[in-house]
Amino acid sequence: MELWDYARLSEDELILRINKARAERNAVILAHNYQRLQIQDIADFLGDSLQLAKKATRVDADVIVFCGVMFMAEVAAILNPDKTVLIPEIQAGCPLAAGATAEDIIQLKRKYPDFVVVTYVNSTAETKAVSDITCTSSNSVEVINSFPPHRGIIFVPDKNLCRYAKLQSGRDNIICWDSNCYVHDRLTIQDLKQAKSKYPDATIIVHPECPPDVQDAADFIFSTGGMYKYAKEHQDETIVLGTEIGLIERIRNEFPKVKVYPMSEKAICSNMKLITLPKVARSLEQNMYKVEVPENVAQRAKMAIEQMLEVK
Ligand code: SF4
């Protein structure tokens, strides 16, 4: 069957096929918070990058279907060399992950040989392989603080997350790479002010990939996992979230009482939205697309990821 054959099936038919293939293949579906609602609904586990990376170390399955972008599926493949890891759309890359290459890091290490390289998980396997440790948006400060204060740090690739971690850790010996996530970086202070005037009682929470002025004007700065937890624990509040709209859909779906609004309707990650139900059905039935990381890269990247998972 070609993709267009799957696309002609109804949602119910697709879900039936997905469930059948999932059971037959002993597969699990892991999905990021930014996935479409239809994908969230069929996922066995939903979460942010750190939650998904941890989950990937514990899944009892032969096949992992990763509904997210390529770097996330690579992490699952690196942590599960004996399992089949599939991504339903091979083009689902992350522009931020492409923002710093392994060669960029090698050059920086030559310039600053005593510095530790802390790499955001939103990076390629090759970039992780030349890094000392990875971090996510929910543990960047803890990862940085796991090194002695005098150790210089090179932080790649997101400059806004780097600036946040720098402020929170109180260290100025951190070199930030100059890339960003187009979804969060284009949220503006005007978006925040408009949301505030529309919902004056709202708690404003933004992602650390947002620009500095947006972070500074927010009530809280949380990863998507932190935003979800806040909404779950404050269901009587009005909340405005400065992040991708998939998370807002998830919160509305799970906690209908919460009044949650996006800071901007434009905050859509088109890369995440490339994953669709027809593609998930095809992925499970036709083993597409297998995520394979070369062994020498995987081994070194795994050390950097495991180093992060050990940080409390
Ligand atoms: S939201 Fe940003 S960081 Fe996340 S996958 Fe999309 S482009 Fe990459």
XYZ file of C-alpha atoms and ligand atoms in Angstrom:
320
model
C 0.000 0.000 0.000
C 1.198 3.488 -0.811
C 0.794 6.436 1.544
C -2.152 7.792 -0.449
C -3.947 4.454 0.043
C -3.602 4.895 3.802
C -4.696 8.527 3.487
C -8.007 7.391 1.941
C -8.888 5.315 5.016
C -11.106 6.743 7.750
C -9.618 7.661 11.127
C -11.357 4.646 12.716
C -9.911 2.274 10.107
C -6.440 3.712 10.596
C -6.652 3.348 14.369
C -7.803 -0.271 13.994
C -4.830 -1.029 11.745
C -2.428 0.762 14.082
C -3.703 -1.144 17.119
C -3.548 -4.476 15.300
C 0.006 -3.926 14.054
C 1.082 -2.542 17.436
C -0.118 -5.731 19.171
C 1.283 -8.101 16.529
C 4.700 -6.452 16.553
C 4.870 -5.845 20.309
C 5.371 -2.158 19.560
C 5.017 1.000 21.626
C 4.268 4.458 20.324
C 6.156 7.285 22.024
C 4.997 10.787 21.133
C 6.197 14.282 21.907
C 3.851 16.878 23.409
C 3.913 18.836 20.121
C 2.352 16.053 18.083
C -1.086 16.380 16.495
C -3.967 15.485 18.801
C -4.785 12.341 16.750
C -1.228 11.121 17.347
C -1.346 12.028 21.042
C -4.542 9.978 21.326
C -2.933 6.763 20.030
C 0.366 7.155 21.915
C 1.367 4.760 24.687
C 3.429 7.499 26.254
C 3.445 11.268 25.766
C 6.044 13.642 27.113
C 8.841 16.149 26.671
C 12.341 15.271 25.450
C 13.680 14.256 28.865
C 10.626 12.177 29.740
C 10.787 10.446 26.360
C 14.530 9.798 26.649
C 14.000 8.230 30.090
C 11.023 6.241 28.855
C 13.101 4.963 25.935
C 15.476 3.288 28.409
C 12.631 1.376 30.056
C 10.270 0.230 27.317
C 9.502 -3.455 27.171
C 8.818 -3.807 23.449
C 10.426 -5.066 20.256
C 9.561 -1.978 18.249
C 9.456 1.711 19.185
C 7.517 4.001 16.856
C 8.745 7.474 17.617
C 6.310 10.263 16.817
C 8.486 13.326 17.046
C 11.466 14.645 15.126
C 14.561 12.763 14.030
C 16.899 13.673 16.893
C 14.398 12.211 19.373
C 14.101 8.971 17.407
C 17.902 8.827 17.244
C 18.078 9.056 21.049
C 15.632 6.142 21.308
C 17.735 4.139 18.811
C 20.982 4.935 20.639
C 19.524 3.825 23.979
C 17.912 0.706 22.483
C 20.400 -0.871 20.070
C 18.527 -4.199 20.210
C 15.125 -2.748 19.343
C 13.706 -1.602 16.042
C 13.124 2.156 16.198
C 10.886 3.664 13.531
C 10.017 7.242 12.637
C 6.866 7.528 10.501
C 8.232 10.417 8.400
C 11.881 10.531 7.379
C 11.686 14.274 6.631
C 10.704 15.127 10.220
C 13.921 16.909 11.108
C 14.516 19.764 13.531
C 16.127 22.927 12.108
C 17.587 23.726 15.534
C 19.336 20.337 15.614
C 20.955 21.218 12.291
C 22.193 24.497 13.818
C 25.483 23.135 15.204
C 27.471 20.396 13.501
C 30.041 18.019 14.963
C 32.698 19.973 13.069
C 31.532 23.228 14.728
C 32.067 21.626 18.124
C 35.450 20.181 17.229
C 36.572 23.691 16.219
C 35.296 25.157 19.502
C 37.042 22.445 21.512
C 40.307 23.308 19.790
C 39.832 26.919 20.803
C 38.718 26.142 24.381
C 40.348 22.788 25.230
C 39.500 22.925 28.951
C 35.814 23.658 28.442
C 33.055 21.086 28.860
C 30.657 20.731 25.922
C 27.019 20.660 27.042
C 24.743 19.862 24.125
C 20.995 20.284 24.126
C 19.330 17.014 23.068
C 17.889 18.953 20.139
C 21.011 18.061 18.168
C 22.165 15.352 15.788
C 23.694 12.074 16.975
C 27.012 13.178 15.425
C 26.979 16.379 17.473
C 26.181 14.482 20.658
C 29.026 12.090 19.895
C 31.606 14.894 20.210
C 29.978 16.352 23.338
C 30.681 15.644 27.000
C 27.073 15.626 28.151
C 23.609 16.374 26.814
C 20.801 18.287 28.502
C 17.140 19.046 27.904
C 15.125 22.190 28.517
C 14.018 20.750 31.854
C 17.449 19.880 33.259
C 19.887 22.334 31.608
C 20.621 24.133 34.899
C 21.164 20.904 36.859
C 23.478 19.606 34.117
C 25.538 22.805 34.152
C 25.681 22.803 37.946
C 26.979 19.231 37.914
C 30.353 20.708 36.870
C 32.582 22.689 39.241
C 31.940 26.467 39.011
C 35.406 27.186 37.597
C 34.933 24.851 34.591
C 34.146 26.761 31.416
C 31.194 25.487 29.404
C 30.393 25.496 25.704
C 26.626 25.273 25.281
C 25.090 24.336 21.921
C 22.946 24.897 19.926
C 20.094 27.043 21.401
C 21.177 30.540 22.429
C 17.989 31.350 24.382
C 18.135 28.189 26.474
C 21.832 28.897 27.014
C 21.127 32.406 28.261
C 18.421 31.017 30.593
C 20.788 28.366 31.992
C 23.517 30.978 32.382
C 21.239 33.257 34.425
C 19.815 30.442 36.529
C 23.201 28.935 37.296
C 24.765 32.345 37.980
C 27.826 31.450 35.883
C 29.381 33.708 33.306
C 31.941 31.207 31.987
C 29.463 29.777 29.464
C 29.870 30.266 25.716
C 26.517 30.173 23.912
C 26.215 28.922 20.345
C 24.063 31.141 18.144
C 21.100 29.054 16.946
C 17.452 29.035 17.857
C 14.169 27.201 17.494
C 12.088 29.092 14.923
C 8.845 28.210 16.724
C 9.816 29.720 20.074
C 12.202 32.409 18.901
C 9.480 34.110 16.892
C 7.239 34.552 19.939
C 7.499 38.262 20.700
C 7.015 40.576 23.648
C 4.023 42.000 21.716
C 2.463 38.519 21.688
C 2.966 38.335 25.444
C 1.514 41.816 26.058
C -1.513 41.073 23.873
C -2.146 37.831 25.748
C -1.827 39.697 29.048
C -4.366 42.336 28.043
C -6.749 39.663 26.727
C -6.384 37.445 29.822
C -5.344 39.847 32.616
C -5.591 37.194 35.352
C -3.633 34.575 33.453
C -0.392 33.017 34.616
C 2.075 33.447 31.762
C 4.483 30.544 31.297
C 7.030 30.453 28.498
C 9.559 27.948 27.211
C 13.282 28.671 27.736
C 13.757 28.643 23.952
C 11.787 31.937 23.826
C 13.680 35.224 23.331
C 15.153 36.940 26.431
C 12.577 39.770 26.666
C 9.728 37.239 26.539
C 11.351 35.129 29.259
C 11.950 38.186 31.430
C 8.293 39.275 31.237
C 6.821 35.838 32.011
C 5.658 34.527 35.397
C 7.449 31.213 34.914
C 9.877 29.618 32.483
C 9.255 25.884 32.127
C 9.890 23.052 29.700
C 6.759 21.475 28.230
C 6.872 18.841 30.972
C 6.890 21.631 33.577
C 4.026 23.448 31.838
C 1.953 20.273 31.777
C 2.605 19.653 35.467
C 1.675 23.240 36.340
C -1.620 23.011 34.430
C -2.427 19.676 36.066
C -1.821 21.118 39.520
C -3.570 24.491 38.929
C -6.733 23.506 37.116
C -8.693 26.509 38.408
C -6.277 29.030 36.876
C -6.195 30.751 33.515
C -2.891 29.951 31.854
C -1.190 31.366 28.773
C 1.584 29.206 27.368
C 4.415 30.468 25.206
C 5.112 27.244 23.386
C 3.983 25.057 20.488
C 0.211 24.654 20.291
C 0.323 20.840 20.510
C 0.873 21.088 24.254
C -2.133 23.393 24.645
C -4.238 20.812 22.777
C -2.964 18.075 25.078
C -3.818 20.047 28.235
C -7.298 20.974 26.944
C -7.885 17.352 26.054
C -6.807 15.948 29.423
C -7.946 18.739 31.753
C -11.068 20.296 30.209
C -11.554 22.570 33.245
C -8.274 24.436 32.685
C -8.545 27.673 30.747
C -5.354 27.426 28.728
C -4.467 29.625 25.758
C -1.521 29.838 23.390
C 0.526 33.018 23.534
C 0.355 32.940 19.758
C -1.635 30.769 17.358
C 1.410 30.992 15.067
C 3.503 28.812 17.365
C 3.293 25.701 15.213
C 6.204 23.368 14.543
C 5.582 22.224 10.989
C 8.283 19.567 11.403
C 6.415 17.918 14.277
C 3.160 18.058 12.325
C 4.644 15.957 9.512
C 3.673 12.862 11.506
C 0.106 11.807 10.664
C -2.103 8.782 11.361
C -1.697 7.355 7.808
C 2.085 7.572 8.230
C 1.985 5.836 11.623
C -0.121 3.001 10.164
C 2.297 2.662 7.245
C 5.258 2.794 9.614
C 4.003 -0.119 11.721
C 2.843 -2.222 8.782
C 5.793 -1.592 6.487
C 8.624 -1.055 8.980
C 9.198 2.529 7.844
C 11.485 4.361 8.456
C 14.090 2.476 10.409
C 16.311 4.789 12.450
C 19.907 3.608 12.417
C 22.823 5.424 13.984
C 26.326 4.223 12.998
C 27.774 2.219 15.884
C 30.835 4.390 16.506
C 28.635 7.511 16.645
C 25.971 5.781 18.757
C 28.478 4.562 21.347
C 29.923 8.023 21.960
C 26.547 9.778 21.826
C 25.216 7.240 24.325
C 27.910 8.189 26.814
C 26.846 11.857 26.613
C 23.154 10.953 27.015
C 23.777 8.541 29.893
C 25.929 11.139 31.595
C 22.874 13.432 31.524
C 20.517 10.735 32.799
C 22.754 10.323 35.850
C 22.382 13.996 36.815
C 19.817 14.353 39.587
S 9.677 23.035 18.210
Fe 11.652 23.895 17.639
S 13.175 22.623 18.673
Fe 11.214 21.497 18.698
S 11.309 20.224 16.863
Fe 10.252 22.109 16.262
S 11.923 23.394 15.471
Fe 12.902 21.754 16.625
